[in-house]
Structure formats: C-alpha cells, structure tokens
PDB file of C-alpha atoms in Angstrom:
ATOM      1  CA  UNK A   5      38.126  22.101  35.690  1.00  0.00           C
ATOM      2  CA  UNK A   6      39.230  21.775  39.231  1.00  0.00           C
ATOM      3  CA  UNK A   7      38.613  25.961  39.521  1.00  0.00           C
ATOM      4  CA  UNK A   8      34.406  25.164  38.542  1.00  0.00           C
ATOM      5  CA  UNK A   9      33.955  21.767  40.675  1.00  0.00           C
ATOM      6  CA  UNK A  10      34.651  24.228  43.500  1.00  0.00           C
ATOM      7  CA  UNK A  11      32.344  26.680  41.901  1.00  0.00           C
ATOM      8  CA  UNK A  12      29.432  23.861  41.680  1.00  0.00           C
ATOM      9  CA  UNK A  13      29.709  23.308  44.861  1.00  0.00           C
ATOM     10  CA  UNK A  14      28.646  26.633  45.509  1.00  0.00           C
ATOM     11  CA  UNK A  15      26.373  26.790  43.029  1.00  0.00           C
ATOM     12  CA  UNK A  16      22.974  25.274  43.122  1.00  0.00           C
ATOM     13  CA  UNK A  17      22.895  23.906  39.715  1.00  0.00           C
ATOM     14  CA  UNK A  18      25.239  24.561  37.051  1.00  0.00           C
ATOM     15  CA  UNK A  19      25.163  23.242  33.189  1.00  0.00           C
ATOM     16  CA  UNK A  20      27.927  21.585  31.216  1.00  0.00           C
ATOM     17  CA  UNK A  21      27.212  21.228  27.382  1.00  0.00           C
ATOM     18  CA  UNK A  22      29.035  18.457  25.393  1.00  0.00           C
ATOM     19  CA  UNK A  23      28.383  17.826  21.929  1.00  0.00           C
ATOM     20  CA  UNK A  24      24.364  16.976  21.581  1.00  0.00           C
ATOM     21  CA  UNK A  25      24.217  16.184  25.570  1.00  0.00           C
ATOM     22  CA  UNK A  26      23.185  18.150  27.770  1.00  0.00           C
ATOM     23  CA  UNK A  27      24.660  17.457  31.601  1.00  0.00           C
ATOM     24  CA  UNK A  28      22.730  18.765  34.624  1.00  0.00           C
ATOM     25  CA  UNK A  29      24.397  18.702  37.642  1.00  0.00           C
ATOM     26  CA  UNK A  30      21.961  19.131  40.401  1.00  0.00           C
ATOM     27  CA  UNK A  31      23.193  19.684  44.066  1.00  0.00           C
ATOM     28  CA  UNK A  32      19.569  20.633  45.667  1.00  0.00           C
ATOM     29  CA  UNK A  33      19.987  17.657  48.365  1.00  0.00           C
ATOM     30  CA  UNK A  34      23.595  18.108  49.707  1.00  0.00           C
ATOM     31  CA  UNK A  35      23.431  14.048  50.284  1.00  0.00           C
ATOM     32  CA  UNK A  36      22.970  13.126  47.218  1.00  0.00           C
ATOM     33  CA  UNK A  37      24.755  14.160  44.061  1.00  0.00           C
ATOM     34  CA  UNK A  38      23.028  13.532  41.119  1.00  0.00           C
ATOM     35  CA  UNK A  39      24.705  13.889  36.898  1.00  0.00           C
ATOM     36  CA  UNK A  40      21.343  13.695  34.588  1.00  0.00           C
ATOM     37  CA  UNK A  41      21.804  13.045  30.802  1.00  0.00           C
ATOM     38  CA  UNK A  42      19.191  15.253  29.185  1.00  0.00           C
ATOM     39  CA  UNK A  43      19.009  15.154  25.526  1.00  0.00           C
ATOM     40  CA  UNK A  44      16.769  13.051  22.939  1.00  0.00           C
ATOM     41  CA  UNK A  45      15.358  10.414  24.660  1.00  0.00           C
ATOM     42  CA  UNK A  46      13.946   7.457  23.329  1.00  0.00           C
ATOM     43  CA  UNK A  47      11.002   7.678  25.884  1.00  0.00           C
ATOM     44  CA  UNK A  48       8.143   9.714  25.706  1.00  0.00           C
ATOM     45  CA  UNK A  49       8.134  13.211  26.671  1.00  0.00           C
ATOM     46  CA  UNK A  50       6.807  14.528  29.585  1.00  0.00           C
ATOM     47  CA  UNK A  51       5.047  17.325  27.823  1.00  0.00           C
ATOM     48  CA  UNK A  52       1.482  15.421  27.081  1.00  0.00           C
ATOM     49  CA  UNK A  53       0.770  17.990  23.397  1.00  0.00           C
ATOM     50  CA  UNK A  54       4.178  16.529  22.313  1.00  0.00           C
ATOM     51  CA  UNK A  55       3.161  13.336  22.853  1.00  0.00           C
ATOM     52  CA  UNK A  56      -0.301  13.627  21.364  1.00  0.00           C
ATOM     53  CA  UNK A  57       1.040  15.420  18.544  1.00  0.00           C
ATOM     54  CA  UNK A  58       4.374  12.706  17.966  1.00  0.00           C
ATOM     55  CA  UNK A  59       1.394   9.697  18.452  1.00  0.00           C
ATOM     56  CA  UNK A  60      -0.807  11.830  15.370  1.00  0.00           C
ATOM     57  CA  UNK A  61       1.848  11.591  13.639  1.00  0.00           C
ATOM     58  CA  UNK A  62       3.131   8.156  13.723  1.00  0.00           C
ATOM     59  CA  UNK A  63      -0.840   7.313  12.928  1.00  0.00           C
ATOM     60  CA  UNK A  64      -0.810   9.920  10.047  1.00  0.00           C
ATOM     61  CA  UNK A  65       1.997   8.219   8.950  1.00  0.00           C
ATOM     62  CA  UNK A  66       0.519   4.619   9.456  1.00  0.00           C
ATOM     63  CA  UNK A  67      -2.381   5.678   7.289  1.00  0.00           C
ATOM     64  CA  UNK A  68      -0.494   7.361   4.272  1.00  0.00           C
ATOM     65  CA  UNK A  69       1.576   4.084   4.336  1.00  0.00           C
ATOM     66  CA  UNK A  70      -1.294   1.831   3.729  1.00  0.00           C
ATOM     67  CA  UNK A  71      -3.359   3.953   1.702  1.00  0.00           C
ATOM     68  CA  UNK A  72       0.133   4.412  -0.921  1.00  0.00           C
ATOM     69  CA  UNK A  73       0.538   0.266  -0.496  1.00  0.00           C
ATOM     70  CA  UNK A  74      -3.672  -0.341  -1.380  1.00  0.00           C
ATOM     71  CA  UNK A  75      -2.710   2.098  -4.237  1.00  0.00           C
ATOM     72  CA  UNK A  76       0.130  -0.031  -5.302  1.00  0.00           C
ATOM     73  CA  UNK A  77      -1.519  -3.431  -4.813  1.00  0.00           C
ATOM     74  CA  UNK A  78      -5.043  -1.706  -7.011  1.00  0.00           C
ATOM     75  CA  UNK A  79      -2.543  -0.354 -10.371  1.00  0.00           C
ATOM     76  CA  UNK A  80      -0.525  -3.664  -9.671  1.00  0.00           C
ATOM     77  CA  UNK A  81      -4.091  -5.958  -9.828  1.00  0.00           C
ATOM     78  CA  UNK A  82      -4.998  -4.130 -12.994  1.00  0.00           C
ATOM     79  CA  UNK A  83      -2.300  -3.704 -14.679  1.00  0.00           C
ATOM     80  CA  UNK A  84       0.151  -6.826 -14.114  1.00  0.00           C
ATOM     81  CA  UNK A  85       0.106 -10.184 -15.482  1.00  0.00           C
ATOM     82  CA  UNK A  86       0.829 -13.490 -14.073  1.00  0.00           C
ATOM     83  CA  UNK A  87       3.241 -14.286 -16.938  1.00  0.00           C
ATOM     84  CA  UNK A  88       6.016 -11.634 -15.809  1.00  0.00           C
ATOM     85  CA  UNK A  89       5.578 -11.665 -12.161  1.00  0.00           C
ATOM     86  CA  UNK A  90       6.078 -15.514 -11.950  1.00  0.00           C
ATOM     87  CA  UNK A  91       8.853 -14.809 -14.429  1.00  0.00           C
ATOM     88  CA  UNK A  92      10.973 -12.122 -12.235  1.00  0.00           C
ATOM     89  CA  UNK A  93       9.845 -14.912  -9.326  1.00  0.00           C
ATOM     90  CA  UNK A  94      11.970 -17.789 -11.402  1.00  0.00           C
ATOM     91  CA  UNK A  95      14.765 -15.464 -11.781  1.00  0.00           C
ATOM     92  CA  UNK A  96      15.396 -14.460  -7.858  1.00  0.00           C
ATOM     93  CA  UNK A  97      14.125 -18.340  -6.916  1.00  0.00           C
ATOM     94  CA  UNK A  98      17.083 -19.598  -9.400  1.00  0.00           C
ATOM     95  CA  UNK A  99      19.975 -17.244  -7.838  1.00  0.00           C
ATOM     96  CA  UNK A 100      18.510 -18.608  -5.002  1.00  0.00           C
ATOM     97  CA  UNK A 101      18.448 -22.214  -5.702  1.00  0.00           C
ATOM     98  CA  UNK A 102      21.917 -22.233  -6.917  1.00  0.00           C
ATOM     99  CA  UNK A 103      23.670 -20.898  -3.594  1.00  0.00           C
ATOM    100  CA  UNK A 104      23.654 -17.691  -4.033  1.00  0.00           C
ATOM    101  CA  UNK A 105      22.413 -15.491  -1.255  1.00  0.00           C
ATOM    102  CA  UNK A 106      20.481 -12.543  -1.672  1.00  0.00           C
ATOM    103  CA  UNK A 107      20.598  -9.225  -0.873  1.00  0.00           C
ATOM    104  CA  UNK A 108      17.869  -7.838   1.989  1.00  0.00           C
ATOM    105  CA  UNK A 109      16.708  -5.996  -0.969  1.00  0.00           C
ATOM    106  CA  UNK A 110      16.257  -8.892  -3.687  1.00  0.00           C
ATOM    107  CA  UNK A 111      14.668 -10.624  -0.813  1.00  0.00           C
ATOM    108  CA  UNK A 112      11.784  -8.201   0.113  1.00  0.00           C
ATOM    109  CA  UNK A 113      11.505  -7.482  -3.932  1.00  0.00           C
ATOM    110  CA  UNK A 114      10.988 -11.571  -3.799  1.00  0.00           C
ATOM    111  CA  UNK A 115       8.118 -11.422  -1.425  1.00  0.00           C
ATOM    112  CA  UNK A 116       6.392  -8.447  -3.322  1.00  0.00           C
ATOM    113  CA  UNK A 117       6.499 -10.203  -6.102  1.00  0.00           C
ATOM    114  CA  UNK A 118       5.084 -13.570  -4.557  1.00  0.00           C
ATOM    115  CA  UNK A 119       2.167 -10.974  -2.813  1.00  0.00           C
ATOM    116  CA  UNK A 120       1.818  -8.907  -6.518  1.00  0.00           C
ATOM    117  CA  UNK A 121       1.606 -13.129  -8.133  1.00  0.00           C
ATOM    118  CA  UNK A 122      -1.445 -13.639  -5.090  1.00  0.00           C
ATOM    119  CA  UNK A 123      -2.829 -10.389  -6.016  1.00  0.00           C
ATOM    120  CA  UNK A 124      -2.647 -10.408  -9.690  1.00  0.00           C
ATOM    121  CA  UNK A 125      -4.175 -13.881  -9.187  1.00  0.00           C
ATOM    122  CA  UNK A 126      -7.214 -12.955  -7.031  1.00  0.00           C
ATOM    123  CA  UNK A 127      -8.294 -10.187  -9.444  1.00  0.00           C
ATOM    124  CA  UNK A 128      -7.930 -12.419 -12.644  1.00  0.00           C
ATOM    125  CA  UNK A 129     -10.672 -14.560 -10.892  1.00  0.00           C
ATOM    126  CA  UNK A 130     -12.678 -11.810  -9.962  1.00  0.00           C
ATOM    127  CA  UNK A 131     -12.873 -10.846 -13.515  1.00  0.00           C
ATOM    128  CA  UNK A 132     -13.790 -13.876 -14.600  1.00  0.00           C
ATOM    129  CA  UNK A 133     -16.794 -14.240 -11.687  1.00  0.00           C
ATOM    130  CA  UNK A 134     -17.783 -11.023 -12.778  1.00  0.00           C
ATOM    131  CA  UNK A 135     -17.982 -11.857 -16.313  1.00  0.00           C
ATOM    132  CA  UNK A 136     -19.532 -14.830 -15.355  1.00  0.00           C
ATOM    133  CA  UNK A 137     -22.137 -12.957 -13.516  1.00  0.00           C
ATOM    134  CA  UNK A 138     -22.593 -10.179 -16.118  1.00  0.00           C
ATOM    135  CA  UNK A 139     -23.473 -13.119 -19.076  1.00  0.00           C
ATOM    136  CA  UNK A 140     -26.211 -14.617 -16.890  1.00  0.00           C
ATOM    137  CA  UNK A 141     -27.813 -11.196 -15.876  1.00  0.00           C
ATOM    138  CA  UNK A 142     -27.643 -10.748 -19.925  1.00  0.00           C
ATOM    139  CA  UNK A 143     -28.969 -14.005 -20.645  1.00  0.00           C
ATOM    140  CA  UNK A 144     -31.630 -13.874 -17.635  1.00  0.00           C
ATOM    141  CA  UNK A 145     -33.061 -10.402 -19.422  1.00  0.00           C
ATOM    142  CA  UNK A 146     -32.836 -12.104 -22.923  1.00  0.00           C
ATOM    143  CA  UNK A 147     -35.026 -14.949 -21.583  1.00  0.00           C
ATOM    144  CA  UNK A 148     -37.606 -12.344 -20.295  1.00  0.00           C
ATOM    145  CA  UNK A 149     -37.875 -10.350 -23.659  1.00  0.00           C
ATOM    146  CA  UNK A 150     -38.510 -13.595 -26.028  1.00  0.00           C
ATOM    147  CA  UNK A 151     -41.191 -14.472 -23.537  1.00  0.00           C
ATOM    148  CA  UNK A 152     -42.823 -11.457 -25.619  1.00  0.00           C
ATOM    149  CA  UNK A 153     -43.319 -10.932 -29.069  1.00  0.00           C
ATOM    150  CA  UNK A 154     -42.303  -6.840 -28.638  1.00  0.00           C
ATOM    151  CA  UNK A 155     -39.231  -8.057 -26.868  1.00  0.00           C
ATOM    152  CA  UNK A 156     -38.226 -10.701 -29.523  1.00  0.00           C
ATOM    153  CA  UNK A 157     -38.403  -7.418 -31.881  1.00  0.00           C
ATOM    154  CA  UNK A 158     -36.689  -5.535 -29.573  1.00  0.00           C
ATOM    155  CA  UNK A 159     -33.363  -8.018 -29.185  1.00  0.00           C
ATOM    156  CA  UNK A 160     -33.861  -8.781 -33.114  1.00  0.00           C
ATOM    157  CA  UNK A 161     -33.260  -4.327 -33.925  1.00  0.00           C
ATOM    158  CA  UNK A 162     -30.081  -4.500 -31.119  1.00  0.00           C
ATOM    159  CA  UNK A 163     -28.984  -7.596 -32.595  1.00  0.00           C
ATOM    160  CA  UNK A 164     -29.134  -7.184 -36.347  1.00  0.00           C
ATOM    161  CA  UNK A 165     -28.757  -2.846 -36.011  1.00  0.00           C
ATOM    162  CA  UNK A 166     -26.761  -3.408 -39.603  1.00  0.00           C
ATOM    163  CA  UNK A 167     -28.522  -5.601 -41.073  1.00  0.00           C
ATOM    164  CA  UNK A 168     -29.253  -3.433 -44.157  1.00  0.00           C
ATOM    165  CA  UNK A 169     -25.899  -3.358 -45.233  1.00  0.00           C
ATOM    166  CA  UNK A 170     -25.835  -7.079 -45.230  1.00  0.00           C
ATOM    167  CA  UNK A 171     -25.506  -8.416 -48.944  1.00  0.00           C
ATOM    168  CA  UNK A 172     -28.646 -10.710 -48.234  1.00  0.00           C
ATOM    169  CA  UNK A 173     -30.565  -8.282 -46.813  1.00  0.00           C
ATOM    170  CA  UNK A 174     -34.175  -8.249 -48.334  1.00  0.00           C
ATOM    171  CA  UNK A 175     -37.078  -6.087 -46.353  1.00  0.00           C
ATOM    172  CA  UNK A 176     -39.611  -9.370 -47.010  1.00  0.00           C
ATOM    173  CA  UNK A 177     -37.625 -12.603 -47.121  1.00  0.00           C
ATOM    174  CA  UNK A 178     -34.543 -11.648 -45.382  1.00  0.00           C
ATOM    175  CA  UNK A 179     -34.540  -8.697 -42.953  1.00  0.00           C
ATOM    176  CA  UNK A 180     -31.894  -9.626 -40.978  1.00  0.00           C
ATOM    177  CA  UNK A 181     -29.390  -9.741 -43.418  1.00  0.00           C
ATOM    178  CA  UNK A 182     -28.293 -13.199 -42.330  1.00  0.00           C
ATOM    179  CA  UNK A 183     -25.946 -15.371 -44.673  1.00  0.00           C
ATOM    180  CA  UNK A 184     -28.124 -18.533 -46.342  1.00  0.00           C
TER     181      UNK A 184
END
C-alpha cells in the first residue's frame, strides 16, 4: 500500500474500490488533499433527468397508493358490516385492555379497522338518505299522476299488473283483484 501512496502522489487522481464505495482521491490542488465517498447518496443527484424522473416516480407511486387505498375503502363501504368490524375492534381493544401489548402490526390492523367502522358507517347513512330521497321523488310523482284521472289508471295497471290471477278478481266489481 505504501508502493501506490507514492504512486498517487504522482498521479493526478487515482481510484480505490471497496465493497459498494467508491473512493476518489483527488490531488488537483497540491494544498489540499481531498478522500470523496462516492456511492448512493441519500441526496439528490446532480443529473436534473434523474431527478425529474426519481420525483415521477415517487408521484406515480403516491397516486397508485391512493387510488389502491380509495379502492379498498369503496369494496370495504359496500361490502362490510358494522357487526364484524366492531367485533374484530372488541377483540384487539380486549388484548389491549388486559395488558397485553400489541404488535406494530395488530396496531395499524386496529386503526383500519376503526377507519373501515367510520367508513362502513358513513355509507350505511348514505344509503339510507338515498333511500330516503328515492321514496319522496316516488311519492312526489305519485301525487302528480292522481291529480289526473289517466294517471290514477296509470299507477292502478303498475300497481295491480296481476291482478287477474287474483282469486277475487272480477272485470266489473273487482278489477283489482283485491282481498274483501
């Protein structure tokens, strides 16, 4: 090793390689040696398309992590119930009620489920505003037609469509087929 020191000195630059590192020792200005570390840096790199491309990325990524969680949180509003979420929600609150700590994993499983229990929630009342909604629309159109004698026909055919198959049904004193 002694044999290439004397070498760098006569060298202008000369490179060392050790494991993932890459030394550069640089003897441009006689007064002052410098030993650079390049490698993987956790800075930015000085090439600017890197740097756009690595920032695309992390966005790309960004978005495809959202989108895959609004995903989740849309199957997990239609599909889950408040009875077994608050259940599974028990279960990890009990281990932890009873001194027993849990896990990093058990403990971001216990906040989805408190966020699926919020979500599940929300959408149970939306259903039930939109229900709401679509009854009165219904009955606000209902309304309209009796105004009219052609509409009271018209909701009396949708309503009673099998009224011939009733076992009252009579074409002159009973066409709806309704029970006495």
């Amino acid at each position: 090793f002694l044999f290439s020191f004397i070498n760098l000195l006569q060298l202008n630059t000369y490179y060392y390689y050790s494991f993932h590192f890459h030394i550069h020792f640089n003897f441009h200005n006689h007064n002052h040696n410098h030993i650079i570390i390049m490698g993987k840096s956790s800075s930015s790199s000085s090439n600017p398309l890197e740097t756009h491309r690595k920032q695309q990325r992390k966005k790309e990524i960004q978005k495809n992590k959202t989108k895959r969680i609004k995903i989740r949180d849309e199957k997990v509003a239609q599909t889950g119930t408040t009875h077994s979420i608050q259940k599974e929600i028990t279960k990890l609150q009990n281990k932890l009620d009873n001194d027993y700590n849990l896990d990093y994993k058990e403990k971001q499983h216990l906040q989805r489920l408190k966020k699926e229990l919020k979500i599940v929630e929300a959408a149970k009342e939306q259903r039930i505003k939109d229900a709401e909604a679509k009854r009165a629309k219904q009955r606000e159109e209902e309304l309209v037609l009796m105004k009219s004698e052609k509409g009271v026909e018209m909701l009396n055919k949708q309503k009673y469509v099998y009224a011939k198959y009733s076992v009252y049904y009579d074409k002159v004193m009973n066409p709806f087929g309704a029970a006495p």
